[in-house]
Amino acid sequence: KVVRQLRRRVEEATGGLTCSAGVAPNVSLAKIASDLKKPNNQYLVDPARVLEFIHPLPVRKIPGIGRVTEKVLRQVCNVHTVRDLYDKRGLVHWLFQPATSEFLLKAAVGCNGAGNIVSSDFGMDDEETTSSSSSSTRGVSEQQKGVS
């Protein structure tokens, strides 16, 4: 109701310009929801159904995943949807630099924002998470230069 009123006020105040709105547990999900209902509608993401909402989406719908990252995820990891990203979280964790890996893993479960995650939160045991962190053996960032 509040969002509907806000959209109506925007339309009145601007002489007829419309807007879309997304209501969700965090800013990233709200942006995605808003984009899905353009040009003049609203979408509510039920907090209890975040994974149902986000998993079928292409990874490119996630704010912060651009063309290059999408291409690397697709070509190197065979990741196309957010569900694929979640299913291949161990590979993603191993291939990408820690900050990128953390961002992608949070995106896979519909989270954003600051704060560290624990690998066990994503179903990875110590064996999977104990990999070399040197840039010569870990990280797609060095390999990205060769992806065309």
JSON list of C-alpha atoms in Angstrom, two decimals:
[
{"chain": "A", "resi": 1, "resn": "LYS", "atom": "CA", "xyz": [0.00, 0.00, 0.00]},
{"chain": "A", "resi": 2, "resn": "VAL", "atom": "CA", "xyz": [2.78, 2.42, 0.94]},
{"chain": "A", "resi": 3, "resn": "VAL", "atom": "CA", "xyz": [4.73, 1.63, -2.23]},
{"chain": "A", "resi": 4, "resn": "ARG", "atom": "CA", "xyz": [1.63, 2.12, -4.37]},
{"chain": "A", "resi": 5, "resn": "GLN", "atom": "CA", "xyz": [1.09, 5.54, -2.76]},
{"chain": "A", "resi": 6, "resn": "LEU", "atom": "CA", "xyz": [4.72, 6.47, -3.31]},
{"chain": "A", "resi": 7, "resn": "ARG", "atom": "CA", "xyz": [4.55, 5.53, -6.98]},
{"chain": "A", "resi": 8, "resn": "ARG", "atom": "CA", "xyz": [1.33, 7.54, -7.36]},
{"chain": "A", "resi": 9, "resn": "ARG", "atom": "CA", "xyz": [2.95, 10.59, -5.73]},
{"chain": "A", "resi": 10, "resn": "VAL", "atom": "CA", "xyz": [5.93, 10.36, -8.05]},
{"chain": "A", "resi": 11, "resn": "GLU", "atom": "CA", "xyz": [3.61, 10.26, -11.03]},
{"chain": "A", "resi": 12, "resn": "GLU", "atom": "CA", "xyz": [1.65, 13.28, -9.78]},
{"chain": "A", "resi": 13, "resn": "ALA", "atom": "CA", "xyz": [4.74, 15.29, -8.82]},
{"chain": "A", "resi": 14, "resn": "THR", "atom": "CA", "xyz": [6.49, 14.71, -12.13]},
{"chain": "A", "resi": 15, "resn": "GLY", "atom": "CA", "xyz": [3.56, 15.28, -14.41]},
{"chain": "A", "resi": 16, "resn": "GLY", "atom": "CA", "xyz": [3.05, 11.68, -15.38]},
{"chain": "A", "resi": 17, "resn": "LEU", "atom": "CA", "xyz": [6.42, 9.92, -15.03]},
{"chain": "A", "resi": 18, "resn": "THR", "atom": "CA", "xyz": [6.02, 6.41, -13.73]},
{"chain": "A", "resi": 19, "resn": "CYS", "atom": "CA", "xyz": [8.36, 4.29, -11.64]},
{"chain": "A", "resi": 20, "resn": "SER", "atom": "CA", "xyz": [8.81, 0.74, -10.51]},
{"chain": "A", "resi": 21, "resn": "ALA", "atom": "CA", "xyz": [9.48, -0.44, -6.99]},
{"chain": "A", "resi": 22, "resn": "GLY", "atom": "CA", "xyz": [10.89, -3.54, -5.43]},
{"chain": "A", "resi": 23, "resn": "VAL", "atom": "CA", "xyz": [10.37, -4.45, -1.79]},
{"chain": "A", "resi": 24, "resn": "ALA", "atom": "CA", "xyz": [12.72, -7.09, -0.46]},
{"chain": "A", "resi": 25, "resn": "PRO", "atom": "CA", "xyz": [14.88, -8.08, 2.52]},
{"chain": "A", "resi": 26, "resn": "ASN", "atom": "CA", "xyz": [17.89, -6.18, 1.09]},
{"chain": "A", "resi": 27, "resn": "VAL", "atom": "CA", "xyz": [18.79, -3.55, -1.48]},
{"chain": "A", "resi": 28, "resn": "SER", "atom": "CA", "xyz": [20.13, -5.96, -4.11]},
{"chain": "A", "resi": 29, "resn": "LEU", "atom": "CA", "xyz": [16.98, -8.07, -4.09]},
{"chain": "A", "resi": 30, "resn": "ALA", "atom": "CA", "xyz": [14.81, -4.93, -4.15]},
{"chain": "A", "resi": 31, "resn": "LYS", "atom": "CA", "xyz": [16.70, -3.68, -7.22]},
{"chain": "A", "resi": 32, "resn": "ILE", "atom": "CA", "xyz": [16.22, -7.00, -8.99]},
{"chain": "A", "resi": 33, "resn": "ALA", "atom": "CA", "xyz": [12.52, -7.04, -8.07]},
{"chain": "A", "resi": 34, "resn": "SER", "atom": "CA", "xyz": [12.08, -3.48, -9.31]},
{"chain": "A", "resi": 35, "resn": "ASP", "atom": "CA", "xyz": [13.81, -4.28, -12.61]},
{"chain": "A", "resi": 36, "resn": "LEU", "atom": "CA", "xyz": [11.53, -7.27, -13.15]},
{"chain": "A", "resi": 37, "resn": "LYS", "atom": "CA", "xyz": [8.41, -5.10, -12.94]},
{"chain": "A", "resi": 38, "resn": "LYS", "atom": "CA", "xyz": [9.41, -2.18, -15.15]},
{"chain": "A", "resi": 39, "resn": "PRO", "atom": "CA", "xyz": [8.14, 0.14, -16.41]},
{"chain": "A", "resi": 40, "resn": "ASN", "atom": "CA", "xyz": [5.31, 0.85, -13.96]},
{"chain": "A", "resi": 41, "resn": "ASN", "atom": "CA", "xyz": [4.67, -1.75, -11.31]},
{"chain": "A", "resi": 42, "resn": "GLN", "atom": "CA", "xyz": [5.91, -3.17, -8.03]},
{"chain": "A", "resi": 43, "resn": "TYR", "atom": "CA", "xyz": [7.12, -6.51, -6.73]},
{"chain": "A", "resi": 44, "resn": "LEU", "atom": "CA", "xyz": [7.33, -7.86, -3.19]},
{"chain": "A", "resi": 45, "resn": "VAL", "atom": "CA", "xyz": [9.92, -10.54, -2.42]},
{"chain": "A", "resi": 46, "resn": "ASP", "atom": "CA", "xyz": [8.68, -12.67, 0.46]},
{"chain": "A", "resi": 47, "resn": "PRO", "atom": "CA", "xyz": [11.61, -13.09, 2.89]},
{"chain": "A", "resi": 48, "resn": "ALA", "atom": "CA", "xyz": [10.69, -16.75, 3.34]},
{"chain": "A", "resi": 49, "resn": "ARG", "atom": "CA", "xyz": [10.94, -17.35, -0.43]},
{"chain": "A", "resi": 50, "resn": "VAL", "atom": "CA", "xyz": [14.14, -15.53, -1.36]},
{"chain": "A", "resi": 51, "resn": "LEU", "atom": "CA", "xyz": [15.79, -18.62, -2.85]},
{"chain": "A", "resi": 52, "resn": "GLU", "atom": "CA", "xyz": [12.69, -19.41, -4.92]},
{"chain": "A", "resi": 53, "resn": "PHE", "atom": "CA", "xyz": [12.84, -15.86, -6.24]},
{"chain": "A", "resi": 54, "resn": "ILE", "atom": "CA", "xyz": [16.55, -15.60, -6.96]},
{"chain": "A", "resi": 55, "resn": "HIS", "atom": "CA", "xyz": [17.71, -19.09, -7.99]},
{"chain": "A", "resi": 56, "resn": "PRO", "atom": "CA", "xyz": [16.01, -19.23, -11.43]},
{"chain": "A", "resi": 57, "resn": "LEU", "atom": "CA", "xyz": [17.45, -15.85, -12.47]},
{"chain": "A", "resi": 58, "resn": "PRO", "atom": "CA", "xyz": [20.44, -15.48, -14.80]},
{"chain": "A", "resi": 59, "resn": "VAL", "atom": "CA", "xyz": [23.57, -14.52, -12.83]},
{"chain": "A", "resi": 60, "resn": "ARG", "atom": "CA", "xyz": [23.75, -11.28, -14.85]},
{"chain": "A", "resi": 61, "resn": "LYS", "atom": "CA", "xyz": [20.63, -10.05, -12.97]},
{"chain": "A", "resi": 62, "resn": "ILE", "atom": "CA", "xyz": [22.70, -9.78, -9.77]},
{"chain": "A", "resi": 63, "resn": "PRO", "atom": "CA", "xyz": [23.87, -6.19, -9.24]},
{"chain": "A", "resi": 64, "resn": "GLY", "atom": "CA", "xyz": [27.66, -6.26, -9.43]},
{"chain": "A", "resi": 65, "resn": "ILE", "atom": "CA", "xyz": [27.93, -9.16, -11.87]},
{"chain": "A", "resi": 66, "resn": "GLY", "atom": "CA", "xyz": [28.88, -7.61, -15.17]},
{"chain": "A", "resi": 67, "resn": "ARG", "atom": "CA", "xyz": [29.62, -8.98, -18.61]},
{"chain": "A", "resi": 68, "resn": "VAL", "atom": "CA", "xyz": [33.16, -10.11, -17.81]},
{"chain": "A", "resi": 69, "resn": "THR", "atom": "CA", "xyz": [32.24, -11.97, -14.61]},
{"chain": "A", "resi": 70, "resn": "GLU", "atom": "CA", "xyz": [29.22, -13.49, -16.32]},
{"chain": "A", "resi": 71, "resn": "LYS", "atom": "CA", "xyz": [31.44, -14.70, -19.16]},
{"chain": "A", "resi": 72, "resn": "VAL", "atom": "CA", "xyz": [34.00, -16.22, -16.76]},
{"chain": "A", "resi": 73, "resn": "LEU", "atom": "CA", "xyz": [31.27, -17.92, -14.74]},
{"chain": "A", "resi": 74, "resn": "ARG", "atom": "CA", "xyz": [29.70, -19.31, -17.91]},
{"chain": "A", "resi": 75, "resn": "GLN", "atom": "CA", "xyz": [32.90, -20.42, -19.68]},
{"chain": "A", "resi": 76, "resn": "VAL", "atom": "CA", "xyz": [35.01, -21.59, -16.74]},
{"chain": "A", "resi": 77, "resn": "CYS", "atom": "CA", "xyz": [32.36, -22.85, -14.31]},
{"chain": "A", "resi": 78, "resn": "ASN", "atom": "CA", "xyz": [29.36, -23.53, -16.59]},
{"chain": "A", "resi": 79, "resn": "VAL", "atom": "CA", "xyz": [27.28, -21.24, -14.37]},
{"chain": "A", "resi": 80, "resn": "HIS", "atom": "CA", "xyz": [24.26, -19.60, -16.00]},
{"chain": "A", "resi": 81, "resn": "THR", "atom": "CA", "xyz": [21.70, -19.12, -13.22]},
{"chain": "A", "resi": 82, "resn": "VAL", "atom": "CA", "xyz": [21.96, -18.13, -9.58]},
{"chain": "A", "resi": 83, "resn": "ARG", "atom": "CA", "xyz": [21.06, -21.75, -8.74]},
{"chain": "A", "resi": 84, "resn": "ASP", "atom": "CA", "xyz": [24.06, -22.91, -10.78]},
{"chain": "A", "resi": 85, "resn": "LEU", "atom": "CA", "xyz": [26.19, -20.47, -8.81]},
{"chain": "A", "resi": 86, "resn": "TYR", "atom": "CA", "xyz": [24.90, -21.96, -5.56]},
{"chain": "A", "resi": 87, "resn": "ASP", "atom": "CA", "xyz": [25.36, -25.53, -6.76]},
{"chain": "A", "resi": 88, "resn": "LYS", "atom": "CA", "xyz": [28.97, -24.82, -7.81]},
{"chain": "A", "resi": 89, "resn": "ARG", "atom": "CA", "xyz": [29.89, -22.80, -4.72]},
{"chain": "A", "resi": 90, "resn": "GLY", "atom": "CA", "xyz": [32.88, -25.02, -3.92]},
{"chain": "A", "resi": 91, "resn": "LEU", "atom": "CA", "xyz": [34.39, -24.45, -7.36]},
{"chain": "A", "resi": 92, "resn": "VAL", "atom": "CA", "xyz": [33.62, -20.73, -7.21]},
{"chain": "A", "resi": 93, "resn": "HIS", "atom": "CA", "xyz": [35.22, -20.50, -3.77]},
{"chain": "A", "resi": 94, "resn": "TRP", "atom": "CA", "xyz": [38.36, -22.22, -5.03]},
{"chain": "A", "resi": 95, "resn": "LEU", "atom": "CA", "xyz": [38.72, -20.35, -8.34]},
{"chain": "A", "resi": 96, "resn": "PHE", "atom": "CA", "xyz": [38.05, -16.75, -7.37]},
{"chain": "A", "resi": 97, "resn": "GLN", "atom": "CA", "xyz": [39.92, -14.36, -5.11]},
{"chain": "A", "resi": 98, "resn": "PRO", "atom": "CA", "xyz": [38.47, -14.27, -1.56]},
{"chain": "A", "resi": 99, "resn": "ALA", "atom": "CA", "xyz": [36.57, -10.98, -1.92]},
{"chain": "A", "resi": 100, "resn": "THR", "atom": "CA", "xyz": [35.03, -12.00, -5.25]},
{"chain": "A", "resi": 101, "resn": "SER", "atom": "CA", "xyz": [34.22, -15.47, -3.97]},
{"chain": "A", "resi": 102, "resn": "GLU", "atom": "CA", "xyz": [32.51, -14.02, -0.90]},
{"chain": "A", "resi": 103, "resn": "PHE", "atom": "CA", "xyz": [30.47, -11.62, -3.04]},
{"chain": "A", "resi": 104, "resn": "LEU", "atom": "CA", "xyz": [29.37, -14.42, -5.39]},
{"chain": "A", "resi": 105, "resn": "LEU", "atom": "CA", "xyz": [28.51, -16.81, -2.56]},
{"chain": "A", "resi": 106, "resn": "LYS", "atom": "CA", "xyz": [26.42, -14.16, -0.82]},
{"chain": "A", "resi": 107, "resn": "ALA", "atom": "CA", "xyz": [24.65, -13.44, -4.09]},
{"chain": "A", "resi": 108, "resn": "ALA", "atom": "CA", "xyz": [23.88, -17.16, -4.48]},
{"chain": "A", "resi": 109, "resn": "VAL", "atom": "CA", "xyz": [21.80, -17.08, -1.31]},
{"chain": "A", "resi": 110, "resn": "GLY", "atom": "CA", "xyz": [20.29, -13.63, -1.78]},
{"chain": "A", "resi": 111, "resn": "CYS", "atom": "CA", "xyz": [22.49, -11.75, 0.68]},
{"chain": "A", "resi": 112, "resn": "ASN", "atom": "CA", "xyz": [24.47, -8.57, 0.31]},
{"chain": "A", "resi": 113, "resn": "GLY", "atom": "CA", "xyz": [26.31, -6.07, 2.45]},
{"chain": "A", "resi": 114, "resn": "ALA", "atom": "CA", "xyz": [29.39, -6.05, 4.59]},
{"chain": "A", "resi": 115, "resn": "GLY", "atom": "CA", "xyz": [30.57, -8.75, 6.91]},
{"chain": "A", "resi": 116, "resn": "ASN", "atom": "CA", "xyz": [32.46, -11.95, 6.58]},
{"chain": "A", "resi": 117, "resn": "ILE", "atom": "CA", "xyz": [30.92, -15.28, 5.82]},
{"chain": "A", "resi": 118, "resn": "VAL", "atom": "CA", "xyz": [32.07, -18.63, 7.05]},
{"chain": "A", "resi": 119, "resn": "SER", "atom": "CA", "xyz": [32.67, -21.35, 4.48]},
{"chain": "A", "resi": 120, "resn": "SER", "atom": "CA", "xyz": [30.66, -23.80, 6.54]},
{"chain": "A", "resi": 121, "resn": "ASP", "atom": "CA", "xyz": [27.64, -21.52, 6.00]},
{"chain": "A", "resi": 122, "resn": "PHE", "atom": "CA", "xyz": [27.74, -22.68, 2.37]},
{"chain": "A", "resi": 123, "resn": "GLY", "atom": "CA", "xyz": [28.17, -26.39, 3.02]},
{"chain": "A", "resi": 124, "resn": "MET", "atom": "CA", "xyz": [31.92, -26.47, 2.40]},
{"chain": "A", "resi": 125, "resn": "ASP", "atom": "CA", "xyz": [34.10, -28.39, 4.79]},
{"chain": "A", "resi": 126, "resn": "ASP", "atom": "CA", "xyz": [37.69, -27.60, 5.78]},
{"chain": "A", "resi": 127, "resn": "GLU", "atom": "CA", "xyz": [39.11, -29.77, 3.01]},
{"chain": "A", "resi": 128, "resn": "GLU", "atom": "CA", "xyz": [37.31, -27.77, 0.34]},
{"chain": "A", "resi": 129, "resn": "THR", "atom": "CA", "xyz": [38.23, -24.40, 1.80]},
{"chain": "A", "resi": 130, "resn": "THR", "atom": "CA", "xyz": [41.90, -25.10, 2.46]},
{"chain": "A", "resi": 131, "resn": "SER", "atom": "CA", "xyz": [43.42, -23.97, -0.78]},
{"chain": "A", "resi": 132, "resn": "SER", "atom": "CA", "xyz": [46.42, -21.86, -1.55]},
{"chain": "A", "resi": 133, "resn": "SER", "atom": "CA", "xyz": [45.64, -18.18, -1.54]},
{"chain": "A", "resi": 134, "resn": "SER", "atom": "CA", "xyz": [48.63, -17.13, -3.60]},
{"chain": "A", "resi": 135, "resn": "SER", "atom": "CA", "xyz": [47.62, -15.28, -6.73]},
{"chain": "A", "resi": 136, "resn": "SER", "atom": "CA", "xyz": [49.60, -17.69, -8.94]},
{"chain": "A", "resi": 137, "resn": "THR", "atom": "CA", "xyz": [47.52, -20.71, -7.92]},
{"chain": "A", "resi": 138, "resn": "ARG", "atom": "CA", "xyz": [44.20, -19.19, -6.97]},
{"chain": "A", "resi": 139, "resn": "GLY", "atom": "CA", "xyz": [42.00, -16.72, -8.70]},
{"chain": "A", "resi": 140, "resn": "VAL", "atom": "CA", "xyz": [40.28, -16.31, -11.97]},
{"chain": "A", "resi": 141, "resn": "SER", "atom": "CA", "xyz": [41.42, -12.69, -12.14]},
{"chain": "A", "resi": 142, "resn": "GLU", "atom": "CA", "xyz": [44.70, -13.75, -13.75]},
{"chain": "A", "resi": 143, "resn": "GLN", "atom": "CA", "xyz": [42.87, -16.10, -16.13]},
{"chain": "A", "resi": 144, "resn": "GLN", "atom": "CA", "xyz": [40.27, -13.51, -17.10]},
{"chain": "A", "resi": 145, "resn": "LYS", "atom": "CA", "xyz": [42.79, -11.70, -19.24]},
{"chain": "A", "resi": 146, "resn": "GLY", "atom": "CA", "xyz": [42.86, -14.69, -21.59]},
{"chain": "A", "resi": 147, "resn": "VAL", "atom": "CA", "xyz": [39.07, -15.13, -21.82]},
{"chain": "A", "resi": 148, "resn": "SER", "atom": "CA", "xyz": [37.60, -13.64, -24.96]}
]
